[in-house]
Amino acid sequence: MGAFLNLSPPLMAALLCMASFSLWLAPEVATAGITRQYKFNIRLQNVTRLCQTKTILTVNGKFPGPRIIAREGDRVEIKVVNLVPNNVSMHWHGVRQLRSGWADGPAYITQCPIQTGQTYVYNFTITGQRGTLWWHAHISWLRATLYGPLIVLPKRNVPYPFAKPHKEVPILFGEWWNANTEAVINQSFVTGAGPNVSDAYTINGLPGPLYNICSPNETFKLKVKPGKTYLLRLINAALNDELFFRISNHSLTVVEADAAYVKPFRTEILVIGPGQTTNVLLRTKPNPPGNSSFLMAARPYFTGMGTFDNSTVAGILQYGIGNPSPKNLPVPILPPINATAFVANFSSKFRSLANSQFPANVPQTVQKRFFFTVGLGTNPCPKNQTCRGPTNTTKFTASMNNVSFILPTTALLQSYFTRRTNGVFTTNFPTTPLVQFNYTGTPPNNTMVMNGTKVVVLNFNTTVEVVLQDTSILGAESHPLHLHGYNFYVVGLGSGNFDPNKDPAKFNLVDPVERNTVSVPSGGWAAIRFQADNPGVWFMHCHFDVHLSWGLKMAWLVLDGKLPKQKLPPPPSDLPTC
């Protein structure tokens, strides 16, 4: 397998400088067709933001974590060493993991977590993908600080389907919590109430000048030259918020979504859900006055009934030299918090390139159809306890088709592979809602949901269509749904209740956008299609971590195909055990 990085102090210092997210990504440094090895030491680190110092979990002491750079076709090995008290698992978000489900990472789905003092090597090949992806912890709320970019460059000498940019910059949106996020979600479990919200949003780990007296010194600055084109690799790593983003007096051209090229379109404002990535081209002004600077800003899009972090993170787009002050820079005007119509219009602009080089292989016929409701609900409060959910007698929960998913204590993939599934999961996840009602109208009086660990079984190569329907049981809300192990095509989006008699006629089967995370419209629906050509157990869940924690998740079990290359290989010898 080869030795992992063992670097001299000067070379290590150089790499640490490269890890600074204000520096540029240089595509020329990557070579094609090789095995790339990384070592992730999960360790505690003191970090100061908003005038407060706290101890957080980090990778190699960095927040956000180091970037992974590879090319399409490369093999990637990441040795993860757990040096903290928490159990840890890592997910390589958006990597298809073809026949490498053991490396996917969601705890208790494809692996048991890496326990304190243990090591696990994630090993996968990036096949047929290029663009911006990312990595993050996939257990409890640890991804609040354990996340970073995963950049997949095209094969050597294969150009982008747009003009080569002058430079490339990863921009990660995240959140900063003065509190311990594990304590936040654990308190929510006990009380049944919604969890406390973050104290700030961040750009590349920095909250920017709009918070308190310390935050102006914690501002991301993007230094640019006039008349140049920059590729901004945007990643929403926030735990619980979709975000609007804008750069004052500049427009952006969207060229990619979730590591799939799209037909370019211009916009001044974009929306990005947690889990999603969006590549945009920024063309700087040819003749800016003096040492001009402009604010960039992001704030949440939210339509639910709960609390949320209603604040704005800002960074600086800086021409020239010097240390600009943000005091006199106008904050970009962003849509209202609940601008659902704007979001729907923006989402409708995404189209695949659908050309000979990058075809849209959307299934034209469907063998299995599913209708999943997604939304919040309640469970009864335990006896002799006062809860703080929607009522004093209920606790918040979340579900798909009225089933709130319970994580097992043995990893689903391992139990399936060893044929020891009894008592771990059942294969009766409902294909349609257990309770049918006017999903976006007046909710039913009984919002109780059932709990269970249920999966859907698919034969290899089955073509699948899933309609994801938001519900208004506890208020209509957008839900960013992420599917592991697959890309899918978003063939339809709509408002209100999905109409199986009329809406399929409006599906886009020519050039629908290809994604791994789709935001189900608030008070509406999304229809996706994919081909189940990757054997294993694949998680599907809301990327709001609060909804994920409450049970808005399920799993697909895709059986092996008939040929050897269609079968899941056995687990690696160092696979963590529960």
Coordinates of C-alpha atoms in Angstrom, one line a residue:
M1 CA 0.0 0.0 0.0
G2 CA 3.0 2.3 0.4
A3 CA 4.1 4.6 3.2
F4 CA 1.9 7.4 4.4
L5 CA 3.1 11.0 4.4
N6 CA 6.3 11.3 6.5
L7 CA 7.5 14.8 5.8
S8 CA 10.5 16.9 6.7
P9 CA 9.7 20.0 8.8
P10 CA 10.3 22.4 5.8
L11 CA 8.0 20.4 3.5
M12 CA 5.4 20.0 6.2
A13 CA 5.4 23.8 6.7
A14 CA 4.9 24.3 3.0
L15 CA 1.9 21.9 3.0
L16 CA 0.4 23.6 6.0
C17 CA 0.6 26.9 4.1
M18 CA -1.2 25.2 1.2
A19 CA -4.0 24.2 3.5
S20 CA -4.9 27.8 4.2
F21 CA -8.2 28.3 2.4
S22 CA -7.3 31.9 1.4
L23 CA -4.6 30.5 -0.9
W24 CA -5.1 29.3 -4.5
L25 CA -5.6 25.7 -5.7
A26 CA -3.1 25.0 -8.4
P27 CA -4.4 22.3 -10.8
E28 CA -0.9 21.8 -12.3
V29 CA 0.4 20.2 -9.1
A30 CA -1.8 17.1 -9.5
T31 CA -0.8 14.1 -11.7
A32 CA -3.1 11.6 -13.1
G33 CA -3.5 7.8 -12.6
I34 CA -1.8 7.5 -9.2
T35 CA -2.6 6.5 -5.7
R36 CA -2.9 9.5 -3.4
Q37 CA -2.3 8.9 0.2
Y38 CA -3.4 11.2 3.1
K39 CA -3.2 10.8 6.8
F40 CA -6.0 12.3 9.0
N41 CA -5.1 12.6 12.7
I42 CA -8.4 13.3 14.5
R43 CA -7.3 15.4 17.5
L44 CA -8.4 18.1 19.8
Q45 CA -7.3 21.7 19.1
N46 CA -8.0 25.0 20.9
V47 CA -9.6 27.5 18.4
T48 CA -10.7 31.1 19.1
R49 CA -13.6 32.7 17.4
L50 CA -16.0 35.5 18.5
C51 CA -13.7 36.3 21.5
Q52 CA -14.1 32.8 22.8
T53 CA -11.6 29.9 22.9
K54 CA -12.9 26.4 22.8
T55 CA -11.5 22.9 22.3
I56 CA -12.8 21.3 19.1
L57 CA -12.3 18.2 17.1
T58 CA -10.0 18.7 14.1
V59 CA -8.2 16.9 11.3
N60 CA -4.4 17.6 11.7
G61 CA -5.2 20.5 14.0
K62 CA -6.9 22.5 11.2
F63 CA -10.4 24.1 11.1
P64 CA -11.7 23.7 8.5
G65 CA -9.7 20.5 7.7
P66 CA -7.2 20.0 4.9
R67 CA -8.1 19.6 1.3
I68 CA -7.9 16.4 -0.6
I69 CA -6.8 16.8 -4.2
A70 CA -7.1 14.0 -6.8
R71 CA -7.8 13.5 -10.5
E72 CA -10.5 11.5 -12.1
G73 CA -9.4 7.9 -12.1
D74 CA -7.1 8.2 -9.1
R75 CA -7.1 5.8 -6.2
V76 CA -7.3 7.6 -2.8
E77 CA -6.3 6.2 0.5
I78 CA -6.9 8.2 3.7
K79 CA -5.6 6.8 6.9
V80 CA -7.8 8.1 9.7
V81 CA -6.3 7.9 13.2
N82 CA -8.7 8.6 16.1
L83 CA -6.9 10.4 18.9
V84 CA -10.0 11.9 20.6
P85 CA -12.5 10.5 23.1
N86 CA -15.4 10.5 20.6
N87 CA -16.1 7.6 18.2
V88 CA -15.5 8.9 14.7
S89 CA -16.4 8.0 11.1
M90 CA -15.7 9.9 7.9
H91 CA -17.8 10.3 4.7
W92 CA -16.5 11.3 1.3
H93 CA -19.5 13.2 0.2
G94 CA -20.5 12.7 -3.4
V95 CA -17.9 10.0 -4.2
R96 CA -19.9 7.3 -5.9
Q97 CA -17.9 4.5 -4.1
L98 CA -18.4 2.0 -7.0
R99 CA -18.1 -1.4 -5.3
S100 CA -16.3 0.3 -2.4
G101 CA -19.1 0.8 0.0
W102 CA -16.9 -0.1 2.9
A103 CA -15.2 3.3 2.4
D104 CA -18.4 5.3 2.4
G105 CA -18.3 6.1 6.1
P106 CA -21.8 6.8 7.7
A107 CA -21.6 5.3 11.2
Y108 CA -23.7 2.1 11.7
I109 CA -24.7 2.1 8.0
T110 CA -21.5 1.0 6.1
Q111 CA -19.2 0.7 9.1
C112 CA -19.0 0.8 12.8
P113 CA -17.3 4.0 14.0
I114 CA -13.6 4.3 14.6
Q115 CA -13.1 4.1 18.3
T116 CA -10.6 6.0 20.4
G117 CA -7.0 4.9 19.6
Q118 CA -8.1 2.9 16.5
T119 CA -7.2 3.5 12.8
Y120 CA -9.0 2.8 9.6
V121 CA -7.8 3.3 6.0
Y122 CA -10.5 4.5 3.6
N123 CA -9.7 3.2 0.1
F124 CA -11.5 4.1 -3.0
T125 CA -11.1 5.0 -6.7
I126 CA -12.7 8.0 -8.2
T127 CA -14.4 6.7 -11.3
G128 CA -16.2 8.9 -13.9
Q129 CA -16.3 12.0 -11.7
R130 CA -14.6 15.3 -11.6
G131 CA -15.4 18.6 -9.8
T132 CA -16.0 19.8 -6.3
L133 CA -16.9 17.3 -3.6
W134 CA -16.1 17.4 0.2
W135 CA -15.5 15.2 3.2
H136 CA -17.0 15.3 6.7
A137 CA -17.6 13.3 9.8
H138 CA -20.7 11.2 9.6
I139 CA -21.6 10.5 13.2
S140 CA -23.8 12.6 15.5
W141 CA -22.9 16.3 15.0
L142 CA -19.2 16.0 14.7
R143 CA -19.1 17.4 11.2
A144 CA -19.6 20.8 12.8
T145 CA -15.8 21.1 12.8
L146 CA -14.7 17.9 10.9
Y147 CA -15.0 18.9 7.3
G148 CA -13.0 20.0 4.3
P149 CA -12.9 20.1 0.5
L150 CA -12.4 17.1 -1.8
I151 CA -11.3 18.5 -5.2
V152 CA -11.4 16.1 -8.2
L153 CA -9.6 17.5 -11.2
P154 CA -10.2 16.2 -14.7
K155 CA -7.8 13.6 -16.2
R156 CA -4.6 15.2 -17.3
N157 CA -4.9 17.1 -20.6
V158 CA -8.7 17.0 -20.4
P159 CA -9.9 20.6 -20.3
Y160 CA -12.9 22.1 -18.5
P161 CA -16.0 22.6 -20.7
F162 CA -15.4 26.4 -20.1
A163 CA -12.4 28.7 -20.4
K164 CA -9.6 27.8 -18.0
P165 CA -9.8 30.1 -15.0
H166 CA -6.9 32.3 -13.8
K167 CA -7.1 30.6 -10.4
E168 CA -9.4 28.4 -8.3
V169 CA -10.6 29.0 -4.7
P170 CA -12.4 26.7 -2.4
I171 CA -15.1 28.5 -0.3
L172 CA -16.7 26.6 2.5
F173 CA -19.7 27.9 4.3
G174 CA -20.0 26.5 7.9
E175 CA -21.1 27.4 11.4
W176 CA -19.4 28.4 14.6
W177 CA -20.9 27.2 17.9
N178 CA -19.7 28.6 21.2
A179 CA -21.4 25.6 22.8
N180 CA -20.3 22.0 22.4
T181 CA -22.5 20.7 19.6
E182 CA -22.7 17.2 21.1
A183 CA -24.2 18.8 24.2
V184 CA -26.6 20.8 22.1
I185 CA -28.1 17.7 20.3
N186 CA -28.0 15.6 23.4
Q187 CA -30.0 18.2 25.3
S188 CA -32.5 18.2 22.5
F189 CA -32.9 14.4 22.8
V190 CA -33.6 14.8 26.5
T191 CA -36.1 17.7 26.3
G192 CA -37.7 16.8 23.0
A193 CA -37.3 20.4 22.0
G194 CA -35.5 21.9 19.0
P195 CA -31.8 22.3 19.6
N196 CA -30.1 25.7 20.2
V197 CA -28.7 27.3 17.1
S198 CA -25.2 28.3 16.1
D199 CA -23.6 31.6 17.1
A200 CA -22.3 32.5 13.6
Y201 CA -22.0 31.4 10.1
T202 CA -18.5 31.1 8.7
I203 CA -16.6 31.4 5.4
N204 CA -13.6 29.1 5.4
G205 CA -13.9 28.9 9.2
L206 CA -14.1 32.7 9.7
P207 CA -17.3 34.6 10.9
G208 CA -16.5 37.9 9.3
P209 CA -17.1 41.5 10.5
L210 CA -20.8 41.6 11.2
Y211 CA -20.8 39.8 14.6
N212 CA -18.9 41.2 17.6
I213 CA -15.8 43.2 18.3
C214 CA -13.5 40.3 17.6
S215 CA -15.0 39.1 14.4
P216 CA -13.5 41.9 12.1
N217 CA -10.2 40.2 12.6
E218 CA -11.7 36.9 11.7
T219 CA -12.6 37.7 8.1
F220 CA -12.0 35.7 4.9
K221 CA -10.3 37.9 2.2
L222 CA -10.3 36.9 -1.4
K223 CA -7.5 38.9 -3.2
V224 CA -8.1 39.2 -6.9
K225 CA -6.6 40.9 -10.0
P226 CA -8.6 43.0 -12.4
G227 CA -10.0 41.5 -15.5
K228 CA -9.4 37.9 -14.5
T229 CA -11.7 34.9 -14.2
Y230 CA -11.7 32.9 -10.9
L231 CA -13.3 29.5 -10.3
L232 CA -15.0 29.6 -6.9
R233 CA -15.7 26.1 -5.5
L234 CA -18.6 26.7 -3.1
I235 CA -19.4 24.1 -0.5
N236 CA -22.2 24.4 2.1
A237 CA -20.9 22.5 5.2
A238 CA -23.4 24.2 7.6
L239 CA -25.2 21.8 9.9
N240 CA -28.7 23.0 9.5
D241 CA -29.1 25.9 7.0
E242 CA -29.6 26.5 3.3
L243 CA -27.9 29.8 2.4
F244 CA -28.2 32.7 0.0
F245 CA -24.8 34.0 -1.3
R246 CA -23.8 37.2 -3.1
I247 CA -20.8 39.3 -3.9
S248 CA -21.5 43.0 -4.1
N249 CA -21.4 44.5 -7.6
H250 CA -20.4 41.3 -9.2
S251 CA -22.2 38.5 -11.1
L252 CA -21.4 34.8 -11.1
T253 CA -21.7 32.2 -13.8
V254 CA -22.8 28.8 -12.5
V255 CA -20.9 26.0 -14.3
E256 CA -21.2 22.9 -12.0
A257 CA -23.4 21.4 -9.3
D258 CA -22.4 18.5 -7.1
A259 CA -19.4 17.7 -9.3
A260 CA -21.5 17.5 -12.5
Y261 CA -21.1 20.2 -15.2
V262 CA -24.2 22.2 -16.0
K263 CA -25.3 24.5 -18.8
P264 CA -23.8 27.8 -17.7
F265 CA -26.1 30.6 -16.4
R266 CA -25.5 33.9 -14.8
T267 CA -26.8 35.0 -11.5
E268 CA -26.1 37.7 -8.9
I269 CA -27.5 35.6 -6.0
L270 CA -27.3 31.8 -5.5
V271 CA -28.8 29.3 -3.1
I272 CA -26.9 26.4 -1.8
G273 CA -28.2 23.7 0.6
P274 CA -26.1 21.9 3.2
G275 CA -24.3 19.0 1.4
Q276 CA -24.4 20.7 -2.0
T277 CA -21.5 22.1 -3.9
T278 CA -21.7 24.7 -6.7
N279 CA -18.8 25.9 -8.9
V280 CA -19.1 29.4 -10.2
L281 CA -16.9 31.6 -12.4
L282 CA -16.2 35.1 -11.1
R283 CA -15.1 37.7 -13.7
T284 CA -13.4 40.5 -11.9
K285 CA -13.8 44.1 -13.0
P286 CA -11.3 45.2 -15.7
N287 CA -10.7 48.7 -14.3
P288 CA -11.7 48.9 -10.6
P289 CA -11.0 52.2 -8.9
G290 CA -7.9 52.2 -6.7
N291 CA -7.7 49.4 -4.1
S292 CA -11.4 48.6 -4.3
S293 CA -13.0 46.1 -2.0
F294 CA -16.4 44.5 -1.9
L295 CA -18.3 42.5 0.7
M296 CA -19.5 39.0 0.0
A297 CA -22.2 37.7 2.2
A298 CA -24.3 34.6 3.1
R299 CA -27.4 34.3 5.2
P300 CA -30.1 31.5 5.7
Y301 CA -33.1 30.6 3.7
F302 CA -35.7 29.3 6.1
T303 CA -39.5 28.6 6.1
G304 CA -40.0 26.3 9.0
M305 CA -41.5 27.0 12.4
G306 CA -38.4 26.4 14.6
T307 CA -35.5 28.7 15.5
F308 CA -32.6 29.3 13.3
D309 CA -29.4 31.4 13.2
N310 CA -30.7 34.6 11.6
S311 CA -27.3 36.2 11.1
T312 CA -25.1 37.1 8.1
V313 CA -21.5 36.0 7.4
A314 CA -19.4 38.3 5.3
G315 CA -16.0 38.2 3.6
I316 CA -14.1 40.6 1.5
L317 CA -13.3 40.6 -2.2
Q318 CA -10.2 42.7 -2.4
Y319 CA -8.5 44.3 -5.4
G320 CA -4.9 45.5 -4.9
I321 CA -3.0 45.5 -1.7
G322 CA -3.5 46.8 1.8
N323 CA -5.8 45.8 4.6
P324 CA -9.2 47.0 3.8
S325 CA -11.7 47.9 6.5
P326 CA -15.2 46.5 6.1
K327 CA -16.8 49.3 8.1
N328 CA -17.8 51.4 5.1
L329 CA -18.5 48.6 2.7
P330 CA -22.2 48.0 1.9
V331 CA -23.6 44.6 2.8
P332 CA -25.0 42.8 -0.4
I333 CA -28.7 42.8 -0.6
L334 CA -30.1 39.3 -0.3
P335 CA -33.6 37.9 -0.6
P336 CA -36.0 37.7 2.3
I337 CA -35.4 34.8 4.7
N338 CA -38.4 32.9 3.4
A339 CA -38.1 33.7 -0.3
T340 CA -39.4 30.4 -1.6
A341 CA -40.4 31.8 -5.0
F342 CA -36.8 33.0 -5.6
V343 CA -35.4 29.6 -4.6
A344 CA -37.8 27.8 -6.9
N345 CA -36.8 30.1 -9.8
F346 CA -33.1 29.6 -9.1
S347 CA -33.5 25.8 -8.8
S348 CA -35.3 25.6 -12.2
K349 CA -32.2 27.0 -14.0
F350 CA -30.0 23.9 -13.5
R351 CA -29.6 21.7 -16.6
S352 CA -27.1 19.0 -17.5
L353 CA -24.8 19.7 -20.4
A354 CA -26.3 16.6 -22.1
N355 CA -23.8 16.5 -24.9
S356 CA -21.7 13.7 -26.4
Q357 CA -18.8 14.2 -24.0
F358 CA -21.0 14.6 -20.9
P359 CA -24.3 12.8 -21.7
A360 CA -27.4 12.9 -19.4
N361 CA -28.0 9.1 -18.9
V362 CA -31.3 9.6 -17.2
P363 CA -33.4 6.4 -17.1
Q364 CA -36.2 6.7 -19.7
T365 CA -38.1 3.9 -18.3
V366 CA -38.7 3.1 -14.7
Q367 CA -38.9 -0.4 -13.1
K368 CA -39.6 0.7 -9.5
R369 CA -41.5 3.8 -8.3
F370 CA -41.6 5.1 -4.8
F371 CA -43.4 8.0 -3.1
F372 CA -41.7 9.3 0.1
T373 CA -43.1 11.9 2.4
V374 CA -40.4 13.9 4.2
G375 CA -41.0 16.1 7.2
L376 CA -41.4 16.6 10.9
G377 CA -43.7 15.0 13.3
T378 CA -44.0 14.1 17.0
N379 CA -43.5 11.2 19.4
P380 CA -45.2 11.0 22.8
C381 CA -43.3 12.2 25.8
P382 CA -42.1 9.5 28.1
K383 CA -44.2 8.9 31.2
N384 CA -43.6 11.2 34.2
Q385 CA -41.6 13.6 32.0
T386 CA -42.4 17.1 30.7
C387 CA -41.2 17.6 27.2
R388 CA -40.6 20.8 25.2
G389 CA -41.6 19.7 21.8
P390 CA -44.7 21.2 20.0
T391 CA -46.6 20.5 23.2
N392 CA -45.6 19.5 26.7
T393 CA -46.6 15.9 26.0
T394 CA -44.7 15.4 22.7
K395 CA -41.1 15.4 21.4
F396 CA -40.0 16.5 18.0
T397 CA -39.2 13.7 15.5
A398 CA -38.8 13.5 11.8
S399 CA -39.6 10.7 9.3
M400 CA -39.9 9.4 5.8
N401 CA -43.2 7.7 5.0
N402 CA -44.1 7.9 8.7
V403 CA -41.0 5.9 9.7
S404 CA -38.4 7.5 11.9
F405 CA -35.2 5.6 11.2
I406 CA -33.4 4.2 14.2
L407 CA -29.7 3.5 13.8
P408 CA -28.7 -0.1 14.6
T409 CA -25.8 -1.1 16.9
T410 CA -24.3 -3.2 14.1
A411 CA -23.5 -1.7 10.7
L412 CA -26.1 -2.5 8.1
L413 CA -23.6 -3.3 5.3
Q414 CA -21.6 -5.7 7.6
S415 CA -24.8 -7.5 8.8
Y416 CA -26.0 -7.9 5.2
F417 CA -22.6 -9.2 3.9
T418 CA -22.3 -11.7 6.7
R419 CA -26.0 -12.7 6.3
R420 CA -26.7 -11.9 10.0
T421 CA -29.5 -9.5 9.5
N422 CA -32.0 -10.9 12.1
G423 CA -32.7 -8.2 14.7
V424 CA -30.6 -5.6 12.8
F425 CA -33.0 -4.4 10.1
T426 CA -36.1 -5.4 8.2
T427 CA -36.8 -5.1 4.5
N428 CA -40.3 -3.7 4.7
F429 CA -39.7 0.1 4.3
P430 CA -43.0 1.4 2.9
T431 CA -43.0 2.3 -0.8
T432 CA -45.8 4.9 -0.1
P433 CA -46.8 6.8 3.1
L434 CA -48.4 4.7 5.8
V435 CA -50.8 7.6 6.4
Q436 CA -52.1 9.5 3.5
F437 CA -53.5 13.1 3.8
N438 CA -53.4 16.5 2.2
Y439 CA -49.6 16.7 2.6
T440 CA -49.2 20.5 2.1
G441 CA -52.7 21.4 3.4
T442 CA -54.3 21.1 6.8
P443 CA -52.3 18.5 8.7
P444 CA -54.0 15.6 10.5
N445 CA -54.6 15.7 14.2
N446 CA -52.4 12.6 14.9
T447 CA -48.9 13.3 13.8
M448 CA -47.3 10.3 15.7
V449 CA -44.8 8.4 13.7
M450 CA -43.4 4.8 14.1
N451 CA -39.8 4.0 14.8
G452 CA -37.8 1.3 13.0
T453 CA -34.7 0.2 11.1
K454 CA -36.2 -0.6 7.7
V455 CA -34.5 -0.7 4.2
V456 CA -35.7 -1.0 0.6
V457 CA -34.2 -3.9 -1.4
L458 CA -33.4 -3.3 -5.0
N459 CA -32.1 -5.8 -7.6
F460 CA -28.9 -4.8 -9.3
N461 CA -29.4 -2.4 -12.3
T462 CA -33.1 -1.6 -11.3
T463 CA -34.2 1.8 -12.7
V464 CA -35.7 3.8 -9.9
E465 CA -38.0 6.9 -9.6
V466 CA -38.6 8.5 -6.2
V467 CA -41.0 11.4 -5.6
L468 CA -40.0 13.2 -2.4
Q469 CA -43.0 15.1 -1.0
D470 CA -42.6 17.8 1.7
T471 CA -45.3 17.8 4.4
S472 CA -46.8 20.7 6.5
I473 CA -47.4 18.7 9.6
L474 CA -45.3 21.1 11.6
G475 CA -44.8 23.7 9.0
A476 CA -43.6 23.4 5.4
E477 CA -39.9 23.4 5.1
S478 CA -37.2 22.6 2.5
H479 CA -35.3 19.4 3.0
P480 CA -31.9 18.8 1.3
L481 CA -32.0 15.1 0.7
H482 CA -28.6 13.3 0.1
L483 CA -28.2 9.9 -1.5
H484 CA -25.0 8.0 -0.8
G485 CA -23.3 5.9 -3.5
Y486 CA -25.2 7.4 -6.4
N487 CA -25.8 10.5 -8.5
F488 CA -29.4 11.0 -9.6
Y489 CA -31.2 13.1 -12.0
V490 CA -33.7 15.7 -10.8
V491 CA -36.5 15.2 -13.4
G492 CA -39.1 17.4 -11.7
L493 CA -39.7 20.0 -9.1
G494 CA -43.1 21.4 -8.1
S495 CA -45.2 23.2 -5.4
G496 CA -48.1 21.7 -3.5
N497 CA -49.0 18.0 -3.6
F498 CA -47.5 15.9 -6.4
D499 CA -50.2 14.8 -8.9
P500 CA -49.3 11.4 -10.3
N501 CA -51.7 11.9 -13.2
K502 CA -50.5 15.3 -14.4
D503 CA -47.0 16.1 -13.1
P504 CA -45.0 13.2 -14.8
A505 CA -46.0 14.7 -18.2
K506 CA -43.9 17.7 -17.3
F507 CA -40.7 15.8 -16.3
N508 CA -37.5 16.8 -17.9
L509 CA -36.0 13.6 -19.4
V510 CA -33.7 15.4 -21.8
D511 CA -31.2 17.4 -19.8
P512 CA -32.2 17.2 -16.1
V513 CA -29.5 18.3 -13.6
E514 CA -27.4 15.5 -12.1
R515 CA -26.9 15.8 -8.3
N516 CA -26.2 13.9 -5.1
T517 CA -28.2 16.3 -2.9
V518 CA -31.6 17.8 -3.9
S519 CA -33.5 20.4 -1.9
V520 CA -37.1 19.3 -1.8
P521 CA -39.0 22.5 -2.2
S522 CA -40.8 23.9 0.9
G523 CA -44.4 22.9 0.5
G524 CA -43.6 21.0 -2.7
W525 CA -42.0 18.0 -4.2
A526 CA -39.0 16.7 -6.1
A527 CA -38.8 13.7 -8.4
I528 CA -35.5 11.9 -9.0
R529 CA -34.3 9.0 -11.1
F530 CA -31.3 6.7 -10.9
Q531 CA -30.1 3.3 -11.9
A532 CA -29.1 1.0 -9.1
D533 CA -25.8 -0.2 -10.5
N534 CA -23.8 0.0 -7.3
P535 CA -24.2 -3.0 -4.9
G536 CA -24.2 -2.3 -1.2
V537 CA -26.2 -0.5 1.5
W538 CA -26.7 3.2 0.7
F539 CA -27.9 5.9 3.1
M540 CA -30.5 8.5 2.1
H541 CA -31.2 11.3 4.5
C542 CA -31.9 14.9 5.1
H543 CA -28.7 16.9 5.3
F544 CA -30.1 19.1 8.1
D545 CA -28.3 17.4 10.9
V546 CA -31.2 18.1 13.3
H547 CA -33.6 16.3 11.0
L548 CA -31.1 13.5 10.5
S549 CA -30.7 13.1 14.3
W550 CA -34.5 13.0 14.6
G551 CA -34.9 10.1 12.1
L552 CA -35.4 11.7 8.6
K553 CA -33.4 8.9 6.9
M554 CA -33.6 5.5 5.3
A555 CA -31.4 3.0 3.4
W556 CA -31.4 1.2 0.1
L557 CA -30.0 -2.3 -0.1
V558 CA -28.8 -2.9 -3.6
L559 CA -28.1 -6.6 -4.3
D560 CA -25.1 -8.0 -6.1
G561 CA -25.3 -8.4 -9.9
K562 CA -24.6 -11.7 -11.7
L563 CA -21.1 -10.9 -12.9
P564 CA -18.0 -10.8 -10.7
K565 CA -17.5 -7.1 -11.3
Q566 CA -21.0 -6.4 -10.2
K567 CA -20.5 -7.9 -6.7
L568 CA -19.5 -6.1 -3.5
P569 CA -16.0 -7.2 -2.5
P570 CA -15.4 -8.5 1.1
P571 CA -14.6 -5.9 3.8
P572 CA -11.1 -4.8 4.5
S573 CA -9.2 -6.4 7.3
D574 CA -9.1 -3.2 9.3
L575 CA -12.8 -2.4 9.1
P576 CA -13.8 -1.1 12.6
T577 CA -16.0 -3.4 14.7
C578 CA -18.8 -2.4 17.1

